mmCIF file of N, CA and C in Angstrom:
data_model
loop_
_atom_site.group_PDB
_atom_site.id
_atom_site.type_symbol
_atom_site.label_atom_id
_atom_site.label_comp_id
_atom_site.label_asym_id
_atom_site.label_seq_id
_atom_site.Cartn_x
_atom_site.Cartn_y
_atom_site.Cartn_z
ATOM 1 N N UNK N 1 6.217 -4.836 13.411
ATOM 2 C CA UNK N 1 7.554 -4.632 13.861
ATOM 3 C C UNK N 1 8.385 -5.819 13.406
ATOM 4 N N UNK N 2 9.593 -5.533 12.970
ATOM 5 C CA UNK N 2 10.492 -6.596 12.562
ATOM 6 C C UNK N 2 11.913 -6.209 12.957
ATOM 7 N N UNK N 3 12.828 -7.107 12.794
ATOM 8 C CA UNK N 3 14.224 -6.831 13.101
ATOM 9 C C UNK N 3 14.750 -7.737 14.196
ATOM 10 N N UNK N 4 16.000 -7.556 14.520
ATOM 11 C CA UNK N 4 16.686 -8.410 15.474
ATOM 12 C C UNK N 4 16.057 -8.366 16.861
ATOM 13 N N UNK N 5 15.687 -7.209 17.321
ATOM 14 C CA UNK N 5 15.184 -7.033 18.677
ATOM 15 C C UNK N 5 13.659 -6.944 18.734
ATOM 16 N N UNK N 6 12.984 -7.424 17.716
ATOM 17 C CA UNK N 6 11.532 -7.253 17.637
ATOM 18 C C UNK N 6 10.792 -7.854 18.827
ATOM 19 N N UNK N 7 11.216 -9.005 19.295
ATOM 20 C CA UNK N 7 10.530 -9.644 20.416
ATOM 21 C C UNK N 7 10.630 -8.835 21.698
ATOM 22 N N UNK N 8 11.832 -8.366 22.000
ATOM 23 C CA UNK N 8 12.047 -7.595 23.230
ATOM 24 C C UNK N 8 11.331 -6.249 23.180
ATOM 25 N N UNK N 9 11.402 -5.584 22.045
ATOM 26 C CA UNK N 9 10.739 -4.281 21.908
ATOM 27 C C UNK N 9 9.223 -4.454 21.958
ATOM 28 N N UNK N 10 8.713 -5.478 21.286
ATOM 29 C CA UNK N 10 7.272 -5.730 21.291
ATOM 30 C C UNK N 10 6.770 -6.013 22.704
ATOM 31 N N UNK N 11 7.543 -6.762 23.460
ATOM 32 C CA UNK N 11 7.147 -7.071 24.838
ATOM 33 C C UNK N 11 7.055 -5.802 25.684
ATOM 34 N N UNK N 12 8.015 -4.914 25.534
ATOM 35 C CA UNK N 12 7.986 -3.656 26.296
ATOM 36 C C UNK N 12 6.796 -2.788 25.903
ATOM 37 N N UNK N 13 6.498 -2.734 24.616
ATOM 38 C CA UNK N 13 5.358 -1.934 24.162
ATOM 39 C C UNK N 13 4.039 -2.527 24.648
ATOM 40 N N UNK N 14 3.943 -3.847 24.640
ATOM 41 C CA UNK N 14 2.716 -4.496 25.114
ATOM 42 C C UNK N 14 2.496 -4.256 26.604
ATOM 43 N N UNK N 15 3.582 -4.148 27.363
ATOM 44 C CA UNK N 15 3.453 -3.847 28.797
ATOM 45 C C UNK N 15 2.821 -2.479 29.014
ATOM 46 N N UNK N 16 2.961 -1.592 28.040
ATOM 47 C CA UNK N 16 2.364 -0.249 28.107
ATOM 48 C C UNK N 16 1.012 -0.206 27.390
ATOM 49 N N UNK N 17 0.435 -1.386 27.122
ATOM 50 C CA UNK N 17 -0.870 -1.529 26.467
ATOM 51 C C UNK N 17 -0.904 -0.950 25.056
ATOM 52 N N UNK N 18 0.189 -1.078 24.331
ATOM 53 C CA UNK N 18 0.236 -0.657 22.930
ATOM 54 C C UNK N 18 0.159 -1.887 22.041
ATOM 55 N N UNK N 19 -0.621 -1.793 20.976
ATOM 56 C CA UNK N 19 -0.759 -2.907 20.043
ATOM 57 C C UNK N 19 0.475 -2.979 19.148
ATOM 58 N N UNK N 20 1.067 -4.146 19.078
ATOM 59 C CA UNK N 20 2.256 -4.357 18.255
ATOM 60 C C UNK N 20 2.081 -5.658 17.497
ATOM 61 N N UNK N 21 2.387 -5.630 16.213
ATOM 62 C CA UNK N 21 2.357 -6.842 15.406
ATOM 63 C C UNK N 21 3.787 -7.189 15.023
ATOM 64 N N UNK N 22 4.229 -8.371 15.397
ATOM 65 C CA UNK N 22 5.575 -8.832 15.071
ATOM 66 C C UNK N 22 5.478 -9.669 13.811
ATOM 67 N N UNK N 23 6.329 -9.354 12.841
ATOM 68 C CA UNK N 23 6.275 -10.073 11.569
ATOM 69 C C UNK N 23 7.662 -10.211 10.974
ATOM 70 N N UNK N 24 7.738 -11.016 9.953
ATOM 71 C CA UNK N 24 8.975 -11.224 9.215
ATOM 72 C C UNK N 24 9.334 -9.951 8.454
ATOM 73 N N UNK N 25 10.606 -9.616 8.395
ATOM 74 C CA UNK N 25 11.038 -8.374 7.733
ATOM 75 C C UNK N 25 10.700 -8.362 6.244
ATOM 76 N N UNK N 26 10.804 -9.500 5.601
ATOM 77 C CA UNK N 26 10.491 -9.567 4.170
ATOM 78 C C UNK N 26 9.021 -9.257 3.933
ATOM 79 N N UNK N 27 8.147 -9.830 4.759
ATOM 80 C CA UNK N 27 6.718 -9.563 4.642
ATOM 81 C C UNK N 27 6.431 -8.087 4.888
ATOM 82 N N UNK N 28 7.040 -7.520 5.936
ATOM 83 C CA UNK N 28 6.839 -6.105 6.257
ATOM 84 C C UNK N 28 7.301 -5.222 5.111
ATOM 85 N N UNK N 29 8.442 -5.546 4.528
ATOM 86 C CA UNK N 29 8.987 -4.751 3.421
ATOM 87 C C UNK N 29 8.045 -4.771 2.220
ATOM 88 N N UNK N 30 7.521 -5.941 1.900
ATOM 89 C CA UNK N 30 6.570 -6.038 0.786
ATOM 90 C C UNK N 30 5.310 -5.229 1.072
ATOM 91 N N UNK N 31 4.835 -5.326 2.288
ATOM 92 C CA UNK N 31 3.621 -4.602 2.665
ATOM 93 C C UNK N 31 3.832 -3.085 2.550
ATOM 94 N N UNK N 32 4.967 -2.603 2.990
ATOM 95 C CA UNK N 32 5.262 -1.168 2.911
ATOM 96 C C UNK N 32 5.444 -0.723 1.458
ATOM 97 N N UNK N 33 6.034 -1.568 0.624
ATOM 98 C CA UNK N 33 6.170 -1.222 -0.793
ATOM 99 C C UNK N 33 4.802 -1.150 -1.471
ATOM 100 N N UNK N 34 3.886 -2.038 -1.096
ATOM 101 C CA UNK N 34 2.532 -1.976 -1.644
ATOM 102 C C UNK N 34 1.832 -0.693 -1.210
ATOM 103 N N UNK N 35 2.018 -0.288 0.016
ATOM 104 C CA UNK N 35 1.425 0.969 0.488
ATOM 105 C C UNK N 35 2.066 2.173 -0.197
ATOM 106 N N UNK N 36 3.356 2.077 -0.483
ATOM 107 C CA UNK N 36 4.034 3.137 -1.226
ATOM 108 C C UNK N 36 3.485 3.228 -2.649
ATOM 109 N N UNK N 37 3.254 2.085 -3.283
ATOM 110 C CA UNK N 37 2.632 2.076 -4.609
ATOM 111 C C UNK N 37 1.255 2.724 -4.546
ATOM 112 N N UNK N 38 0.478 2.364 -3.536
ATOM 113 C CA UNK N 38 -0.862 2.930 -3.371
ATOM 114 C C UNK N 38 -0.799 4.452 -3.285
ATOM 115 N N UNK N 39 0.034 4.963 -2.402
ATOM 116 C CA UNK N 39 0.127 6.409 -2.219
ATOM 117 C C UNK N 39 0.600 7.128 -3.463
ATOM 118 N N UNK N 40 1.575 6.561 -4.140
ATOM 119 C CA UNK N 40 2.124 7.192 -5.343
ATOM 120 C C UNK N 40 1.117 7.198 -6.485
ATOM 121 N N UNK N 41 0.517 6.055 -6.733
ATOM 122 C CA UNK N 41 -0.402 5.921 -7.868
ATOM 123 C C UNK N 41 -1.672 6.735 -7.646
ATOM 124 N N UNK N 42 -2.253 6.641 -6.474
ATOM 125 C CA UNK N 42 -3.499 7.365 -6.239
ATOM 126 C C UNK N 42 -3.270 8.864 -6.128
ATOM 127 N N UNK N 43 -2.110 9.266 -5.626
ATOM 128 C CA UNK N 43 -1.778 10.691 -5.614
ATOM 129 C C UNK N 43 -1.658 11.246 -7.018
ATOM 130 N N UNK N 44 -1.009 10.493 -7.897
ATOM 131 C CA UNK N 44 -0.876 10.909 -9.290
ATOM 132 C C UNK N 44 -2.235 10.961 -9.978
ATOM 133 N N UNK N 45 -3.037 9.922 -9.802
ATOM 134 C CA UNK N 45 -4.368 9.904 -10.424
ATOM 135 C C UNK N 45 -5.247 11.043 -9.918
ATOM 136 N N UNK N 46 -5.163 11.342 -8.639
ATOM 137 C CA UNK N 46 -5.969 12.435 -8.079
ATOM 138 C C UNK N 46 -5.581 13.767 -8.705
ATOM 139 N N UNK N 47 -4.288 13.965 -8.956
ATOM 140 C CA UNK N 47 -3.838 15.218 -9.591
ATOM 141 C C UNK N 47 -4.262 15.284 -11.050
ATOM 142 N N UNK N 48 -4.087 14.182 -11.760
ATOM 143 C CA UNK N 48 -4.405 14.162 -13.191
ATOM 144 C C UNK N 48 -5.899 14.314 -13.428
ATOM 145 N N UNK N 49 -6.712 13.691 -12.594
ATOM 146 C CA UNK N 49 -8.167 13.706 -12.782
ATOM 147 C C UNK N 49 -8.863 14.603 -11.760
ATOM 148 N N UNK N 50 -8.222 15.684 -11.375
ATOM 149 C CA UNK N 50 -8.768 16.572 -10.335
ATOM 150 C C UNK N 50 -10.118 17.172 -10.720
ATOM 151 N N UNK N 51 -10.331 17.488 -11.982
ATOM 152 C CA UNK N 51 -11.573 18.129 -12.389
ATOM 153 C C UNK N 51 -12.650 17.182 -12.867
ATOM 154 N N UNK N 52 -12.434 15.875 -12.740
ATOM 155 C CA UNK N 52 -13.389 14.922 -13.304
ATOM 156 C C UNK N 52 -14.515 14.533 -12.351
ATOM 157 N N UNK N 53 -14.514 15.035 -11.135
ATOM 158 C CA UNK N 53 -15.625 14.775 -10.225
ATOM 159 C C UNK N 53 -15.410 13.630 -9.257
ATOM 160 N N UNK N 54 -14.319 12.873 -9.382
ATOM 161 C CA UNK N 54 -14.057 11.796 -8.430
ATOM 162 C C UNK N 54 -13.542 12.414 -7.140
ATOM 163 N N UNK N 55 -14.260 12.130 -6.067
ATOM 164 C CA UNK N 55 -13.945 12.811 -4.818
ATOM 165 C C UNK N 55 -13.314 11.911 -3.768
ATOM 166 N N UNK N 56 -13.360 10.602 -3.953
ATOM 167 C CA UNK N 56 -12.803 9.695 -2.947
ATOM 168 C C UNK N 56 -11.883 8.678 -3.612
ATOM 169 N N UNK N 57 -11.116 7.990 -2.773
ATOM 170 C CA UNK N 57 -10.210 6.959 -3.279
ATOM 171 C C UNK N 57 -10.973 5.836 -3.965
ATOM 172 N N UNK N 58 -12.101 5.452 -3.390
ATOM 173 C CA UNK N 58 -12.857 4.346 -3.970
ATOM 174 C C UNK N 58 -13.399 4.718 -5.352
ATOM 175 N N UNK N 59 -13.788 5.965 -5.555
ATOM 176 C CA UNK N 59 -14.248 6.395 -6.881
ATOM 177 C C UNK N 59 -13.107 6.347 -7.890
ATOM 178 N N UNK N 60 -11.920 6.773 -7.484
ATOM 179 C CA UNK N 60 -10.760 6.672 -8.375
ATOM 180 C C UNK N 60 -10.478 5.215 -8.728
ATOM 181 N N UNK N 61 -10.539 4.337 -7.728
ATOM 182 C CA UNK N 61 -10.259 2.917 -7.959
ATOM 183 C C UNK N 61 -11.272 2.297 -8.911
ATOM 184 N N UNK N 62 -12.529 2.659 -8.776
ATOM 185 C CA UNK N 62 -13.566 2.075 -9.621
ATOM 186 C C UNK N 62 -13.515 2.607 -11.045
ATOM 187 N N UNK N 63 -13.185 3.877 -11.205
ATOM 188 C CA UNK N 63 -13.221 4.488 -12.532
ATOM 189 C C UNK N 63 -11.930 4.335 -13.329
ATOM 190 N N UNK N 64 -10.825 4.070 -12.655
ATOM 191 C CA UNK N 64 -9.537 4.022 -13.357
ATOM 192 C C UNK N 64 -8.756 2.756 -13.031
ATOM 193 N N UNK N 65 -9.435 1.644 -12.857
ATOM 194 C CA UNK N 65 -8.771 0.417 -12.432
ATOM 195 C C UNK N 65 -7.757 -0.081 -13.447
ATOM 196 N N UNK N 66 -8.007 0.128 -14.752
ATOM 197 C CA UNK N 66 -7.042 -0.337 -15.760
ATOM 198 C C UNK N 66 -5.730 0.434 -15.655
ATOM 199 N N UNK N 67 -5.819 1.747 -15.474
ATOM 200 C CA UNK N 67 -4.612 2.564 -15.316
ATOM 201 C C UNK N 67 -3.859 2.168 -14.051
ATOM 202 N N UNK N 68 -4.603 1.927 -12.994
ATOM 203 C CA UNK N 68 -3.983 1.533 -11.726
ATOM 204 C C UNK N 68 -3.223 0.225 -11.902
ATOM 205 N N UNK N 69 -3.867 -0.761 -12.521
ATOM 206 C CA UNK N 69 -3.214 -2.054 -12.728
ATOM 207 C C UNK N 69 -1.962 -1.922 -13.587
ATOM 208 N N UNK N 70 -2.032 -1.115 -14.647
ATOM 209 C CA UNK N 70 -0.860 -0.913 -15.507
ATOM 210 C C UNK N 70 0.294 -0.277 -14.739
ATOM 211 N N UNK N 71 -0.016 0.749 -13.948
ATOM 212 C CA UNK N 71 1.042 1.422 -13.188
ATOM 213 C C UNK N 71 1.626 0.508 -12.115
ATOM 214 N N UNK N 72 0.784 -0.289 -11.474
ATOM 215 C CA UNK N 72 1.276 -1.219 -10.453
ATOM 216 C C UNK N 72 2.224 -2.229 -11.084
ATOM 217 N N UNK N 73 1.851 -2.783 -12.234
ATOM 218 C CA UNK N 73 2.725 -3.754 -12.909
ATOM 219 C C UNK N 73 4.062 -3.127 -13.285
ATOM 220 N N UNK N 74 4.005 -1.926 -13.845
ATOM 221 C CA UNK N 74 5.233 -1.253 -14.267
ATOM 222 C C UNK N 74 6.135 -0.934 -13.071
ATOM 223 N N UNK N 75 5.559 -0.388 -12.018
ATOM 224 C CA UNK N 75 6.359 -0.052 -10.841
ATOM 225 C C UNK N 75 6.841 -1.301 -10.105
ATOM 226 N N UNK N 76 6.075 -2.374 -10.140
ATOM 227 C CA UNK N 76 6.501 -3.633 -9.515
ATOM 228 C C UNK N 76 7.734 -4.192 -10.204
ATOM 229 N N UNK N 77 7.755 -4.104 -11.524
ATOM 230 C CA UNK N 77 8.944 -4.552 -12.265
ATOM 231 C C UNK N 77 10.155 -3.702 -11.903
ATOM 232 N N UNK N 78 9.944 -2.397 -11.760
ATOM 233 C CA UNK N 78 11.054 -1.512 -11.384
ATOM 234 C C UNK N 78 11.566 -1.855 -9.986
ATOM 235 N N UNK N 79 10.655 -2.112 -9.057
ATOM 236 C CA UNK N 79 11.054 -2.486 -7.695
ATOM 237 C C UNK N 79 11.846 -3.789 -7.722
ATOM 238 N N UNK N 80 11.391 -4.742 -8.520
ATOM 239 C CA UNK N 80 12.092 -6.025 -8.609
ATOM 240 C C UNK N 80 13.495 -5.848 -9.175
ATOM 241 N N UNK N 81 13.648 -4.988 -10.175
ATOM 242 C CA UNK N 81 14.962 -4.779 -10.789
ATOM 243 C C UNK N 81 15.898 -3.976 -9.900
ATOM 244 N N UNK N 82 15.383 -2.955 -9.249
ATOM 245 C CA UNK N 82 16.234 -2.047 -8.475
ATOM 246 C C UNK N 82 16.510 -2.577 -7.071
ATOM 247 N N UNK N 83 15.477 -3.053 -6.398
ATOM 248 C CA UNK N 83 15.612 -3.426 -4.987
ATOM 249 C C UNK N 83 15.691 -4.930 -4.758
ATOM 250 N N UNK N 84 15.554 -5.710 -5.808
ATOM 251 C CA UNK N 84 15.578 -7.169 -5.708
ATOM 252 C C UNK N 84 14.490 -7.691 -4.766
ATOM 253 N N UNK N 85 13.324 -7.047 -4.800
ATOM 254 C CA UNK N 85 12.164 -7.490 -4.023
ATOM 255 C C UNK N 85 11.057 -7.810 -5.011
ATOM 256 N N UNK N 86 10.607 -9.043 -5.004
ATOM 257 C CA UNK N 86 9.528 -9.443 -5.897
ATOM 258 C C UNK N 86 8.227 -9.381 -5.113
ATOM 259 N N UNK N 87 7.307 -8.546 -5.573
ATOM 260 C CA UNK N 87 6.007 -8.448 -4.913
ATOM 261 C C UNK N 87 5.180 -9.676 -5.266
ATOM 262 N N UNK N 88 4.338 -10.094 -4.368
ATOM 263 C CA UNK N 88 3.558 -11.306 -4.554
ATOM 264 C C UNK N 88 2.493 -11.119 -5.629
ATOM 265 N N UNK N 89 1.964 -12.224 -6.117
ATOM 266 C CA UNK N 89 0.947 -12.161 -7.162
ATOM 267 C C UNK N 89 -0.292 -11.429 -6.658
ATOM 268 N N UNK N 90 -1.045 -10.904 -7.585
ATOM 269 C CA UNK N 90 -2.277 -10.152 -7.327
ATOM 270 C C UNK N 90 -2.024 -8.861 -6.555
ATOM 271 N N UNK N 91 -0.843 -8.289 -6.719
ATOM 272 C CA UNK N 91 -0.535 -7.029 -6.043
ATOM 273 C C UNK N 91 -1.478 -5.929 -6.526
ATOM 274 N N UNK N 92 -1.916 -6.006 -7.790
ATOM 275 C CA UNK N 92 -2.843 -5.003 -8.320
ATOM 276 C C UNK N 92 -4.141 -4.996 -7.518
ATOM 277 N N UNK N 93 -4.647 -6.177 -7.217
ATOM 278 C CA UNK N 93 -5.895 -6.278 -6.450
ATOM 279 C C UNK N 93 -5.724 -5.727 -5.040
ATOM 280 N N UNK N 94 -4.569 -6.008 -4.442
ATOM 281 C CA UNK N 94 -4.351 -5.523 -3.079
ATOM 282 C C UNK N 94 -4.223 -4.010 -3.038
ATOM 283 N N UNK N 95 -3.562 -3.420 -4.041
ATOM 284 C CA UNK N 95 -3.426 -1.962 -4.076
ATOM 285 C C UNK N 95 -4.797 -1.319 -4.265
ATOM 286 N N UNK N 96 -5.598 -1.852 -5.198
ATOM 287 C CA UNK N 96 -6.959 -1.319 -5.371
ATOM 288 C C UNK N 96 -7.798 -1.588 -4.128
ATOM 289 N N UNK N 97 -7.565 -2.729 -3.482
ATOM 290 C CA UNK N 97 -8.297 -3.077 -2.272
ATOM 291 C C UNK N 97 -8.046 -2.107 -1.127
ATOM 292 N N UNK N 98 -6.848 -1.528 -1.084
ATOM 293 C CA UNK N 98 -6.568 -0.516 -0.058
ATOM 294 C C UNK N 98 -7.509 0.668 -0.208
ATOM 295 N N UNK N 99 -7.762 1.078 -1.447
ATOM 296 C CA UNK N 99 -8.653 2.221 -1.692
ATOM 297 C C UNK N 99 -10.094 1.895 -1.321
ATOM 298 N N UNK N 100 -10.457 0.633 -1.466
ATOM 299 C CA UNK N 100 -11.836 0.230 -1.201
ATOM 300 C C UNK N 100 -12.045 -0.210 0.245
ATOM 301 N N UNK N 101 -10.977 -0.292 1.014
ATOM 302 C CA UNK N 101 -11.066 -0.723 2.409
ATOM 303 C C UNK N 101 -11.627 0.367 3.308
ATOM 304 N N UNK N 102 -11.980 0.000 4.522
ATOM 305 C CA UNK N 102 -12.624 0.953 5.432
ATOM 306 C C UNK N 102 -11.750 2.150 5.813
ATOM 307 N N UNK N 103 -10.434 1.991 5.786
ATOM 308 C CA UNK N 103 -9.554 3.100 6.180
ATOM 309 C C UNK N 103 -9.523 4.221 5.156
ATOM 310 N N UNK N 104 -9.686 3.882 3.874
ATOM 311 C CA UNK N 104 -9.517 4.872 2.809
ATOM 312 C C UNK N 104 -10.780 5.148 2.015
ATOM 313 N N UNK N 105 -11.798 4.323 2.138
ATOM 314 C CA UNK N 105 -12.982 4.385 1.280
ATOM 315 C C UNK N 105 -13.547 5.793 1.105
ATOM 316 N N UNK N 106 -13.792 6.490 2.182
ATOM 317 C CA UNK N 106 -14.460 7.792 2.103
ATOM 318 C C UNK N 106 -13.507 8.979 2.163
ATOM 319 N N UNK N 107 -12.223 8.707 2.207
ATOM 320 C CA UNK N 107 -11.256 9.809 2.266
ATOM 321 C C UNK N 107 -11.060 10.437 0.901
ATOM 322 N N UNK N 108 -10.740 11.706 0.938
ATOM 323 C CA UNK N 108 -10.446 12.424 -0.301
ATOM 324 C C UNK N 108 -8.942 12.413 -0.535
ATOM 325 N N UNK N 109 -8.532 12.168 -1.772
ATOM 326 C CA UNK N 109 -7.091 12.169 -2.065
ATOM 327 C C UNK N 109 -6.497 13.559 -2.001
#
């Protein structure tokens, strides 16, 4: 959660036993853009390589890492030019890391 009222809203949610993470808006924005890159790139790869036998996100990440890195670099430059947000270094690793993480590892695209 970020924004002007983040502290007050987070406090109310915590009183209801809800987990809330308060963070800087710039950090949150970068994190959401990385997740958007992940969803866009892996969705495209899943469609293009639908008949190749890759059934999970981690298989796509392992078999097509060069394509993923190229697309991340290209889209990162576009984000920097259009939205004036510079993604941090090693964004390619973090995007591939999302596919290899416990939340997405065994999921099918």
